[in-house]
XYZ file of C-alpha atoms in Angstrom:
732
model
C -0.022 0.087 0.483
C 1.626 3.491 -1.176
C 2.377 5.607 1.641
C 0.148 8.575 1.576
C -2.819 7.021 0.322
C -6.111 5.965 2.663
C -7.543 2.942 2.331
C -11.591 2.532 2.026
C -12.966 -0.850 3.683
C -14.426 -1.478 0.082
C -10.704 -1.429 -1.431
C -9.690 -3.424 1.561
C -12.746 -5.716 0.496
C -11.770 -6.308 -2.842
C -8.277 -7.124 -2.143
C -9.010 -9.750 -0.114
C -11.374 -11.390 -2.823
C -8.086 -11.618 -4.947
C -6.486 -14.862 -2.479
C -9.326 -15.683 0.046
C -12.282 -18.031 -0.278
C -16.036 -16.395 -0.542
C -16.641 -17.655 3.115
C -13.455 -16.181 4.112
C -13.823 -12.808 2.025
C -17.487 -12.900 4.324
C -15.531 -13.496 7.676
C -13.714 -10.383 6.964
C -16.592 -7.895 5.861
C -18.080 -9.252 8.967
C -15.915 -7.809 11.268
C -15.734 -4.724 9.645
C -18.960 -3.681 10.050
C -18.817 -4.980 13.907
C -15.694 -2.370 14.088
C -16.774 0.332 12.548
C -20.611 0.081 14.610
C -18.218 -0.224 17.942
C -15.829 2.719 16.965
C -19.150 4.726 15.536
C -18.604 8.110 17.791
C -14.060 7.685 18.201
C -12.977 9.936 16.584
C -8.495 10.535 15.812
C -6.230 13.266 17.445
C -6.046 13.555 13.737
C -10.012 14.853 13.795
C -10.654 12.038 11.757
C -13.457 9.010 12.206
C -11.619 6.440 13.933
C -12.379 3.510 12.150
C -9.999 5.222 9.285
C -7.065 3.159 11.526
C -8.444 -0.086 11.321
C -9.334 -0.115 7.717
C -5.980 0.892 7.278
C -4.004 -1.925 9.704
C -6.590 -4.394 7.628
C -5.472 -3.055 4.400
C -1.547 -3.575 5.301
C -2.460 -7.112 6.360
C -4.446 -8.013 3.447
C -1.617 -6.596 1.545
C 0.478 -8.990 3.288
C -2.622 -11.678 1.936
C -2.872 -13.146 5.155
C -5.224 -15.364 6.377
C -9.160 -14.359 6.923
C -8.801 -14.176 10.722
C -5.837 -12.090 10.841
C -7.340 -9.608 8.322
C -10.286 -9.613 10.329
C -8.338 -9.256 13.802
C -6.476 -6.093 12.022
C -10.484 -4.512 12.037
C -11.066 -5.715 15.236
C -7.682 -4.528 17.033
C -8.676 -1.803 19.162
C -12.278 -3.277 20.223
C -11.352 -4.589 23.402
C -9.023 -2.286 24.457
C -11.297 0.866 22.882
C -14.987 -0.131 23.078
C -17.288 -1.864 25.653
C -16.839 -5.376 23.756
C -15.103 -7.854 25.433
C -12.577 -10.631 24.314
C -15.684 -13.622 25.154
C -17.826 -11.371 22.898
C -16.056 -11.875 20.002
C -15.581 -15.227 19.925
C -19.049 -15.275 20.274
C -19.654 -13.016 17.002
C -16.615 -14.943 15.233
C -14.807 -17.312 16.598
C -12.331 -18.355 19.340
C -9.382 -17.973 17.159
C -10.350 -14.593 15.583
C -10.832 -13.420 19.805
C -7.553 -14.939 20.487
C -6.079 -12.725 18.001
C -7.620 -9.353 18.787
C -6.840 -9.909 22.746
C -3.260 -10.663 21.642
C -2.509 -7.139 20.057
C -4.877 -5.333 23.189
C -2.866 -3.032 24.752
C -2.596 -3.378 28.240
C -3.709 0.596 28.732
C -6.132 0.192 32.105
C -3.666 -1.457 33.970
C -1.387 0.951 36.388
C 2.489 0.852 37.052
C 4.669 3.287 38.983
C 6.401 4.294 36.014
C 5.854 4.480 31.741
C 8.983 2.361 31.155
C 7.792 -0.226 33.693
C 4.431 -0.194 31.415
C 6.237 -0.384 28.598
C 7.756 -3.237 29.793
C 5.042 -5.415 30.384
C 3.030 -4.263 26.997
C 6.478 -6.137 25.699
C 6.335 -8.915 27.395
C 2.524 -9.792 26.626
C 3.302 -9.127 22.879
C 6.025 -11.429 23.204
C 4.078 -14.111 24.794
C 1.484 -13.811 22.915
C 3.221 -13.555 19.594
C 5.153 -17.006 20.696
C 1.484 -18.534 20.519
C 0.721 -17.905 17.811
C 2.890 -15.266 14.979
C 0.083 -13.819 13.477
C -0.421 -11.976 16.766
C 3.073 -9.596 15.811
C 2.075 -9.189 11.745
C -0.967 -7.518 13.070
C 0.901 -5.586 15.931
C 3.457 -4.302 12.903
C 0.812 -3.462 11.040
C -1.010 -0.916 13.718
C 2.579 0.540 14.391
C 3.218 1.051 11.307
C -0.311 2.896 10.080
C 0.700 5.034 13.360
C 3.794 6.145 12.149
C 2.112 7.860 9.181
C 0.006 8.965 11.208
C 2.298 10.597 14.134
C 2.365 14.219 13.554
C -0.729 14.931 14.779
C 0.727 13.281 18.254
C 2.887 16.248 20.949
C 6.472 16.248 20.015
C 7.618 14.861 22.991
C 5.321 11.277 21.758
C 6.331 11.571 18.884
C 10.214 11.130 19.871
C 8.791 8.261 22.523
C 7.204 6.375 19.848
C 9.416 6.854 16.980
C 12.407 5.804 19.945
C 10.202 2.567 20.645
C 9.802 1.559 17.009
C 13.453 1.466 16.296
C 14.381 -0.415 18.855
C 11.414 -3.196 19.050
C 9.340 -2.964 16.514
C 11.726 -2.484 13.432
C 13.845 -4.483 14.501
C 11.405 -7.479 15.087
C 10.328 -6.507 11.073
C 14.237 -7.726 10.384
C 14.129 -10.563 12.449
C 10.701 -11.880 10.837
C 12.292 -10.194 7.549
C 9.123 -8.467 6.280
C 11.578 -5.378 4.576
C 8.335 -4.299 3.374
C 7.603 -2.593 6.607
C 11.272 -2.718 8.270
C 12.247 -0.294 6.161
C 9.443 2.386 6.344
C 9.346 1.888 9.746
C 12.811 3.178 10.320
C 12.828 5.813 7.715
C 9.816 7.613 8.993
C 10.902 6.982 13.150
C 14.640 8.488 11.847
C 11.770 11.709 10.632
C 10.889 12.445 14.096
C 14.249 11.728 15.937
C 16.809 13.246 13.684
C 15.070 15.743 11.231
C 18.354 17.322 10.341
C 20.120 13.745 9.285
C 16.802 12.980 7.926
C 16.121 16.261 5.484
C 19.724 16.101 4.825
C 20.336 13.309 3.204
C 16.613 13.799 1.532
C 18.475 16.978 0.108
C 21.612 15.214 -1.253
C 19.700 12.473 -2.565
C 17.566 13.868 -4.849
C 20.578 16.024 -5.973
C 22.578 13.910 -8.687
C 18.972 11.040 -8.826
C 18.431 11.786 -12.425
C 21.921 11.078 -13.515
C 22.258 7.802 -10.647
C 18.670 6.780 -12.256
C 20.419 6.657 -15.501
C 23.458 5.332 -14.644
C 21.470 2.330 -13.659
C 19.352 2.383 -16.757
C 22.140 1.831 -19.016
C 23.780 -0.711 -16.819
C 20.652 -3.259 -16.684
C 20.042 -2.786 -20.932
C 23.934 -4.408 -20.699
C 22.917 -6.693 -18.137
C 19.940 -7.439 -20.212
C 21.743 -7.837 -23.695
C 23.860 -10.540 -22.039
C 21.759 -12.190 -20.178
C 19.746 -12.665 -23.577
C 22.375 -14.367 -25.514
C 22.429 -17.720 -23.099
C 18.442 -17.368 -22.652
C 17.682 -16.427 -19.604
C 14.968 -14.955 -18.543
C 15.301 -12.087 -15.679
C 13.494 -9.344 -14.664
C 15.781 -6.278 -13.465
C 15.259 -3.497 -11.948
C 16.900 -0.263 -9.854
C 16.864 -0.871 -6.196
C 16.249 1.960 -4.050
C 18.757 2.957 -0.994
C 16.404 3.506 2.394
C 17.431 7.018 3.838
C 18.072 5.403 7.584
C 20.670 2.370 5.831
C 22.185 5.789 4.451
C 21.753 7.212 7.854
C 23.118 4.113 9.464
C 26.415 3.441 7.712
C 26.899 7.261 7.629
C 27.266 7.526 11.476
C 28.707 3.787 12.270
C 31.283 3.966 9.621
C 31.875 7.491 9.728
C 31.714 8.021 6.301
C 30.400 11.316 4.215
C 27.533 10.329 2.092
C 29.376 10.396 -0.998
C 31.380 7.966 0.263
C 28.812 5.431 0.518
C 29.461 3.677 -3.064
C 26.206 0.774 -2.256
C 23.628 3.951 -3.651
C 24.152 2.427 -7.003
C 22.225 -1.387 -6.870
C 20.897 -3.729 -9.659
C 18.100 -6.376 -8.929
C 17.917 -9.631 -11.007
C 15.224 -11.924 -10.527
C 15.423 -15.019 -12.050
C 13.315 -18.263 -12.333
C 15.762 -20.987 -10.477
C 18.681 -21.145 -7.650
C 20.367 -22.630 -10.964
C 19.680 -18.959 -13.127
C 20.990 -17.302 -9.972
C 25.052 -18.894 -10.029
C 24.468 -18.698 -13.741
C 24.177 -14.882 -13.584
C 26.197 -14.115 -10.820
C 29.334 -16.660 -13.518
C 27.569 -13.586 -16.395
C 27.558 -10.176 -13.861
C 31.164 -11.490 -12.675
C 32.598 -11.822 -16.310
C 31.391 -8.209 -17.354
C 32.854 -6.729 -14.754
C 35.333 -6.730 -12.671
C 34.193 -8.112 -8.873
C 35.546 -6.794 -5.865
C 37.429 -8.328 -2.930
C 35.283 -9.635 -0.145
C 32.094 -7.834 -1.234
C 30.327 -11.647 -2.729
C 27.544 -12.959 0.217
C 25.701 -16.572 -0.742
C 22.680 -16.385 1.138
C 20.906 -19.131 -0.322
C 23.697 -21.989 0.680
C 23.990 -20.134 3.992
C 20.197 -18.161 4.503
C 19.719 -15.469 7.285
C 18.400 -16.610 10.867
C 15.311 -14.711 8.763
C 14.403 -16.606 6.081
C 16.320 -14.216 3.398
C 18.250 -15.534 0.276
C 19.670 -14.536 -2.309
C 23.205 -13.593 -3.885
C 25.146 -10.750 -3.173
C 28.085 -9.129 -5.471
C 29.426 -5.691 -5.545
C 31.035 -4.311 -9.136
C 33.912 -2.462 -10.327
C 30.744 -0.675 -13.088
C 30.597 0.348 -16.467
C 31.826 4.151 -15.196
C 33.892 3.234 -12.778
C 31.489 3.026 -9.668
C 31.212 0.149 -7.383
C 27.882 -1.637 -7.786
C 26.087 -3.808 -6.334
C 23.943 -6.054 -7.428
C 20.975 -9.134 -5.741
C 19.901 -11.796 -7.597
C 17.201 -14.070 -6.378
C 14.102 -16.020 -7.320
C 10.532 -15.246 -7.399
C 10.108 -17.178 -4.115
C 13.279 -16.028 -2.209
C 11.773 -12.132 -3.369
C 8.605 -12.880 -2.174
C 10.048 -13.954 1.520
C 12.854 -11.295 1.145
C 9.234 -8.863 0.524
C 6.856 -10.345 3.157
C 9.200 -12.835 4.989
C 7.387 -14.830 7.583
C 3.834 -13.328 6.140
C 4.553 -14.605 2.777
C 3.754 -18.986 4.633
C 0.432 -18.150 4.633
C -0.101 -18.194 1.136
C 1.099 -21.951 1.539
C -1.297 -22.760 4.785
C -3.002 -25.180 2.231
C -0.723 -26.284 -0.313
C 0.383 -30.252 0.195
C 3.283 -29.414 -2.194
C 4.465 -26.556 0.093
C 4.793 -29.051 3.591
C 8.414 -28.905 3.687
C 8.747 -24.965 3.310
C 6.089 -25.103 6.371
C 8.518 -27.701 7.801
C 11.347 -25.385 7.574
C 9.380 -22.245 8.481
C 8.781 -23.314 11.463
C 12.172 -25.028 13.041
C 12.975 -21.394 11.340
C 10.706 -19.432 14.252
C 11.483 -21.780 17.166
C 13.565 -18.965 18.650
C 10.240 -17.791 19.367
C 8.717 -20.798 21.306
C 11.955 -20.679 23.855
C 9.893 -17.126 24.408
C 7.223 -18.312 26.846
C 9.430 -20.893 28.802
C 12.153 -18.546 29.887
C 9.135 -15.513 30.339
C 7.709 -18.004 33.099
C 10.928 -17.862 35.129
C 11.349 -13.884 34.074
C 10.458 -11.994 37.350
C 11.239 -8.528 35.815
C 10.028 -6.755 32.796
C 12.440 -5.037 31.881
C 14.904 -7.823 32.157
C 13.007 -9.788 30.322
C 12.951 -7.368 27.079
C 16.461 -6.340 28.051
C 17.853 -10.429 27.332
C 15.147 -10.467 24.847
C 17.037 -7.750 22.221
C 19.906 -9.671 23.296
C 18.409 -13.014 21.601
C 16.203 -11.724 19.228
C 17.334 -8.369 18.228
C 21.124 -8.807 17.717
C 23.667 -9.823 14.903
C 23.849 -14.010 14.587
C 26.975 -16.304 14.531
C 26.269 -19.383 12.940
C 28.680 -22.813 14.653
C 29.183 -26.209 13.024
C 28.361 -29.473 15.362
C 31.121 -32.044 14.701
C 28.676 -33.439 12.347
C 27.563 -30.959 10.752
C 24.928 -29.288 11.315
C 24.904 -25.920 11.599
C 23.460 -23.807 15.023
C 22.463 -20.373 15.211
C 23.410 -17.674 17.957
C 23.247 -14.521 19.199
C 26.815 -12.577 18.138
C 28.437 -12.368 21.176
C 27.738 -16.053 22.703
C 29.991 -18.582 23.536
C 30.425 -22.287 24.328
C 28.594 -22.718 27.182
C 25.248 -21.600 25.628
C 25.899 -23.761 22.330
C 26.038 -26.924 24.939
C 22.231 -25.012 25.802
C 21.067 -24.850 22.537
C 21.617 -28.317 21.998
C 20.083 -29.747 25.211
C 20.308 -28.962 29.110
C 22.177 -31.826 29.550
C 24.951 -31.553 28.281
C 24.980 -27.852 29.242
C 24.659 -29.425 32.538
C 27.557 -31.496 31.785
C 30.015 -29.846 30.397
C 33.735 -29.737 31.175
C 34.901 -28.050 28.096
C 35.049 -26.936 24.700
C 37.027 -27.729 21.325
C 36.712 -24.905 18.670
C 38.067 -26.173 15.426
C 39.961 -29.231 17.257
C 41.790 -26.692 19.424
C 41.033 -26.485 23.469
C 39.270 -23.236 24.457
C 38.349 -21.894 27.261
C 34.320 -21.589 28.398
C 34.790 -17.461 27.974
C 35.921 -17.992 23.931
C 33.769 -15.494 22.057
C 32.123 -18.000 18.803
C 32.588 -16.763 15.235
C 30.572 -17.635 12.035
C 32.214 -21.057 10.723
C 33.352 -22.039 13.585
C 33.126 -26.230 14.259
C 32.665 -26.492 18.056
C 33.129 -29.579 20.308
C 31.172 -30.276 23.585
C 33.628 -31.638 26.293
C 31.347 -33.464 28.982
C 31.334 -36.131 31.667
C 28.581 -37.725 33.853
C 31.450 -36.960 37.278
C 30.824 -33.137 36.719
C 28.251 -31.543 39.046
C 26.547 -29.282 37.402
C 27.459 -25.248 36.338
C 29.482 -22.927 37.952
C 27.493 -19.558 39.095
C 30.016 -17.730 37.348
C 28.241 -19.304 34.160
C 25.409 -16.921 34.343
C 27.743 -14.051 33.852
C 29.631 -15.786 30.589
C 26.061 -17.273 28.786
C 24.991 -14.410 26.749
C 21.378 -15.930 25.650
C 18.805 -16.218 27.548
C 17.794 -19.979 26.985
C 21.265 -20.910 28.535
C 20.884 -18.679 31.616
C 16.662 -19.652 31.990
C 18.390 -23.429 32.516
C 21.833 -22.820 34.365
C 19.015 -21.165 36.746
C 16.593 -24.431 36.442
C 19.770 -26.376 37.707
C 20.126 -24.428 40.663
C 16.851 -23.774 41.303
C 16.635 -27.834 41.909
C 19.604 -28.846 43.189
C 19.377 -26.725 46.669
C 15.993 -25.134 46.801
C 15.629 -25.596 50.544
C 19.277 -24.048 51.411
C 18.003 -21.272 48.686
C 14.320 -20.596 50.444
C 16.178 -20.237 53.840
C 18.799 -18.456 52.579
C 16.408 -16.030 50.847
C 14.499 -15.100 53.525
C 17.102 -14.238 55.394
C 18.512 -11.623 52.799
C 15.209 -10.330 52.304
C 14.095 -9.241 56.239
C 17.866 -7.944 56.575
C 17.398 -5.739 53.611
C 14.080 -4.364 55.046
C 15.066 -4.162 58.579
C 18.022 -1.957 57.199
C 15.650 0.482 55.325
C 14.257 0.991 59.083
C 11.424 -1.429 58.509
C 9.275 -3.335 61.303
C 9.490 -6.591 59.882
C 5.576 -7.339 60.980
C 4.012 -4.346 59.357
C 5.973 -5.298 56.505
C 5.917 -8.963 56.358
C 2.057 -9.466 56.121
C 0.487 -12.734 54.081
C -1.449 -10.551 52.027
C 2.320 -8.148 51.150
C 3.887 -11.474 50.733
C 1.585 -12.568 48.194
C 0.965 -9.165 46.201
C 4.856 -9.264 45.656
C 5.312 -13.333 44.777
C 2.664 -12.719 42.687
C 3.874 -9.505 40.896
C 7.341 -11.206 40.147
C 5.586 -14.470 38.182
C 6.083 -16.650 41.125
C 3.718 -19.402 42.577
C 4.367 -19.462 46.045
C 6.137 -17.425 48.470
C 9.154 -20.576 49.379
C 9.751 -20.079 45.284
C 10.484 -15.882 45.634
C 12.875 -16.374 48.297
C 14.340 -19.569 46.812
C 15.484 -17.344 43.207
C 17.164 -14.963 45.892
C 18.817 -17.700 47.198
C 20.427 -18.577 43.795
C 20.889 -15.035 42.732
C 17.806 -15.227 40.258
C 16.698 -11.942 42.121
C 17.785 -9.635 44.766
C 17.071 -8.970 47.791
C 16.684 -5.135 47.346
C 14.318 -5.912 44.347
C 12.000 -8.098 46.585
C 12.333 -5.775 49.814
C 11.925 -2.195 47.558
C 8.358 -4.259 46.344
C 7.583 -4.921 50.141
C 8.092 -2.066 51.415
C 6.891 0.864 48.455
C 3.708 1.575 49.925
C 4.918 1.920 53.387
C 8.011 4.069 51.541
C 5.114 6.462 49.926
C 3.165 6.581 52.629
C 6.182 7.876 54.666
C 7.490 10.067 51.510
C 4.109 12.041 51.771
C 4.428 12.681 54.692
C 7.769 13.982 55.244
C 6.713 16.222 51.790
C 3.890 17.005 53.057
C 4.821 18.711 55.898
C 7.874 20.014 54.480
C 5.587 21.933 51.532
C 2.628 23.199 54.292
C 6.002 24.676 55.679
C 7.199 26.565 52.994
C 3.847 27.903 51.477
C 3.798 29.662 55.057
C 7.043 31.305 54.654
C 5.961 32.349 51.076
C 5.985 36.074 50.764
C 2.611 37.319 50.594
C 2.731 40.038 47.892
C 0.620 40.506 46.098
C 1.582 39.529 42.128
C -1.977 39.591 40.511
C -1.696 41.175 36.864
C 2.319 39.978 36.706
C 2.471 36.146 35.655
C -1.377 36.097 34.767
C -1.237 33.096 36.835
C -2.857 32.393 39.462
C -3.261 29.376 42.228
C -6.046 27.513 42.593
C -7.494 27.724 46.522
C -4.226 30.651 47.245
C -4.446 34.379 46.483
C -1.169 35.517 47.586
C 2.171 33.934 46.663
C 4.826 34.900 44.803
C 5.133 33.584 41.427
C 7.566 33.589 38.067
C 7.167 32.076 34.642
C 9.715 29.160 34.248
C 12.845 30.910 32.196
C 13.440 26.592 30.591
C 10.129 26.388 29.114
C 8.228 29.715 29.083
C 4.851 29.190 29.074
C 1.451 31.275 27.460
C -1.266 30.994 27.806
C -2.935 28.479 26.317
C -0.063 25.628 27.288
C -1.529 23.854 29.631
C 0.392 24.409 32.899
C 1.764 22.981 36.616
C 3.207 24.659 39.576
C 5.868 24.048 41.322
C 6.882 25.357 45.086
C 10.261 26.376 44.931
C 12.644 27.329 48.410
C 12.675 30.519 49.156
C 11.495 31.804 45.204
C 7.427 31.007 45.577
C 5.838 29.089 42.741
C 7.847 28.248 39.725
C 4.594 27.730 36.877
C 6.194 24.995 33.727
C 4.814 23.730 31.121
C 3.361 20.758 31.541
C 5.709 18.357 29.326
C 8.748 20.498 30.893
C 11.595 18.095 31.779
C 12.425 19.861 34.610
C 9.452 19.860 36.917
C 10.446 18.254 39.420
C 8.515 14.254 39.242
C 10.549 12.746 41.978
C 9.094 10.427 44.730
C 10.090 13.215 47.008
C 9.029 16.444 44.430
C 5.369 15.097 44.012
C 3.944 17.179 46.350
C 5.622 20.146 45.965
C 3.556 20.194 42.575
C 0.072 22.498 42.641
C -2.020 23.285 40.137
C -2.544 27.068 38.390
C -4.508 28.516 35.570
C -4.279 31.103 33.866
C -6.251 34.321 33.919
C -8.977 34.699 31.522
C -7.904 39.150 32.198
C -10.010 40.334 28.297
C -7.923 43.373 28.826
C -4.164 42.072 29.476
C -2.018 42.464 26.794
C 1.013 41.026 28.104
C 3.173 39.642 25.820
C 5.601 36.342 26.248
C 9.087 35.510 25.361
C 9.107 31.929 23.895
C 12.007 30.172 21.601
C 11.637 29.015 18.200
C 14.715 26.862 16.113
C 13.715 27.176 12.030
C 15.875 24.189 9.963
C 16.097 24.845 6.818
C 17.887 24.539 2.983
C 20.784 27.045 2.986
C 20.039 29.312 0.592
C 20.589 32.659 -0.164
C 17.606 35.031 1.474
C 16.241 32.673 3.966
C 17.003 34.538 7.146
C 15.152 37.740 4.826
C 12.278 35.671 3.866
C 11.744 34.721 7.490
C 12.357 37.945 8.754
C 9.828 39.624 7.352
C 7.367 37.262 7.885
C 7.031 37.227 11.355
C 7.256 41.270 11.588
C 4.221 40.864 9.128
C 2.324 38.494 11.471
C 2.975 41.928 13.997
C 5.654 39.801 15.893
C 8.305 41.278 18.414
C 11.169 39.861 17.940
C 13.981 40.246 21.002
C 16.488 38.512 19.572
C 17.946 36.192 16.033
C 20.835 33.689 15.723
C 21.955 31.990 12.736
C 24.292 28.833 11.864
C 25.060 26.766 9.116
C 27.123 23.771 8.239
C 28.999 22.032 5.770
C 25.790 20.341 4.411
C 23.530 23.273 3.349
C 21.926 22.238 6.575
C 20.592 26.319 8.323
C 19.210 26.681 11.283
C 18.390 29.932 12.620
C 17.200 30.207 16.568
C 14.356 32.939 17.478
C 13.101 34.722 20.282
C 9.610 35.943 20.224
C 7.208 37.808 21.636
C 3.065 36.729 21.931
C 0.286 36.755 23.320
C -0.781 33.820 23.419
C -0.641 29.296 22.216
C -2.951 30.505 19.439
C -0.425 33.860 18.141
C 2.838 30.932 18.262
C 0.411 29.021 15.889
C -0.093 31.475 13.699
C 3.653 32.229 13.209
C 4.351 29.050 12.612
C 1.973 28.143 10.542
C 3.307 31.996 8.292
C 6.985 30.229 8.961
C 6.426 26.403 7.518
C 4.909 27.928 4.157
C 8.837 29.372 3.267
C 10.564 27.836 0.240
C 13.041 25.266 2.218
C 12.191 25.239 5.507
C 12.452 21.730 7.148
C 10.705 22.006 10.355
C 9.490 24.524 12.807
C 9.696 24.178 16.892
C 9.701 25.380 19.744
C 12.812 24.791 22.392
C 13.484 24.496 25.440
C 16.004 25.896 27.529
């Protein structure tokens, strides 16, 4: 689906008719009608009817040619979270399969956590667990995230950056791991636009400069290749491969290169009928042009973990410039674009049983997620471990019999041993790599032949192995060993450590260690009994401080509130009683005589959402609600106080606001900006500008405005100036 195209429900249904049976299309149609009714009165941040979002999500899934249950779930994915409809209602109206998919995608928005980070970690934990049960859950989630990224401009800047960062860290790597490059590239490029707009627009501008010249060069190369292939009677489809902005950005950052030093901007993709033709075309390409040493990769013989297959080579092209060539079959191309989604087309075809078996084997790492999450007691630890297992680069290691084992980069022989079998890992006493003895902390490399040495007399793993192991699977199995071997000893040790920690915090054990409180905490850590939680502390699977902090969190919060309340009340009484009405234009709710000042770090203006913060000896400081400098720690929450803008129609007070304008550096740009601001009858109190060697201009300006509406009018006028990329409000 085109990035900016907004599909109608009829267009989505038409797309499903191309590959689904009549009964399946009827199920999808029913799902749309149900979702349309459920979201009838709801509006998105953009002002559009809410149903537009589920339609686009279903459209993305239909483009991937997903099965009927998945497309139906795309229409329904938000009804359980955002309407009174329950999972049971979905199951009764449709079926258990659709209900399971919708429930797996549903976010935990109604559950309260102590921090946004913890909430996000819990959301991701639920997503991964649901994904391990059915991979289609994450495909719906990716489609949901893709459309949300396309409409991110309607959210505040802080939310844009947070969502874009989460997309780069979690969702784009997932799309890559699942081989769905069609979604991965768009997620990455869109996220970069919000995380680093200057670099994004700089690269876009640089790519535009010589696009025609590059396209002509690629066209000439393609014609020459077509002639060579026609001579040997090989039928092929040739096309130029666009280079994505984020991949260029990563090369510039990681390899410290300038734009003109990145030579694989030029690329040609060749799609043929068979694997035999792939290698024949490779030979012809290397005959026509000289290959660059070290730049040939055979992903057909050795596919990537995400099932990607292709031949890659870089040659010195006709004009002496490096040229990248990719060669693959049509089936390989489909998997390269759609990844795991490509396999749903094979669901009912007997001739593709072998392909489905390979598919299931390749996704076995998902099944391990359930096992590890049952042992993991902390959501953030769980997500960090998954980032290592799922999103890191992979190494391919051979067993002595020639079987290939995939492991995350940085893995050691212990990870290999536990990947083979738990008992192999538990009985490991040494390892040989390529016939030579190595230590257990040896970092494995692709191509290593690894032999694990075991002994039936081994006493099992050492505690140090937990520090050596890199994969969550190995760590989990080592912890399981200690848990089974010394449970009673660990329970007693764990209980003593927790009680000691609580006493060091100066709390009464009787007050803390109630049955109700202990049960709440061990369930929070996903244990079934109190003994299991103490045993985890005993074998270092969990720290005593983590448990003690959970057990005392309510009492600590109460203690902090009491102390802060006493301090706040004392400071309020000590504040000067100067009447300040009409100076700051802000009133404190419930209190009439307080010294009030507008914070200079965020420069709030009428129309902004604001909050007051009681400062020591300086009255109430007024900040914008989204200001990062507002105290939000446990000891400072009670210093926050409600404030509001005064509604005085005769008040013509002006407020200072800092803005930053980014654009392409050209003659007269600054003059045009100054002229537009002056024409809007807005005073300029300060202005500064700078340019970089990539022709990016940044203009910093302080202006005097009356309210948010006034500021918005000025910003909109500036954005209409040619070559201005972005205008944003800044904080100091």
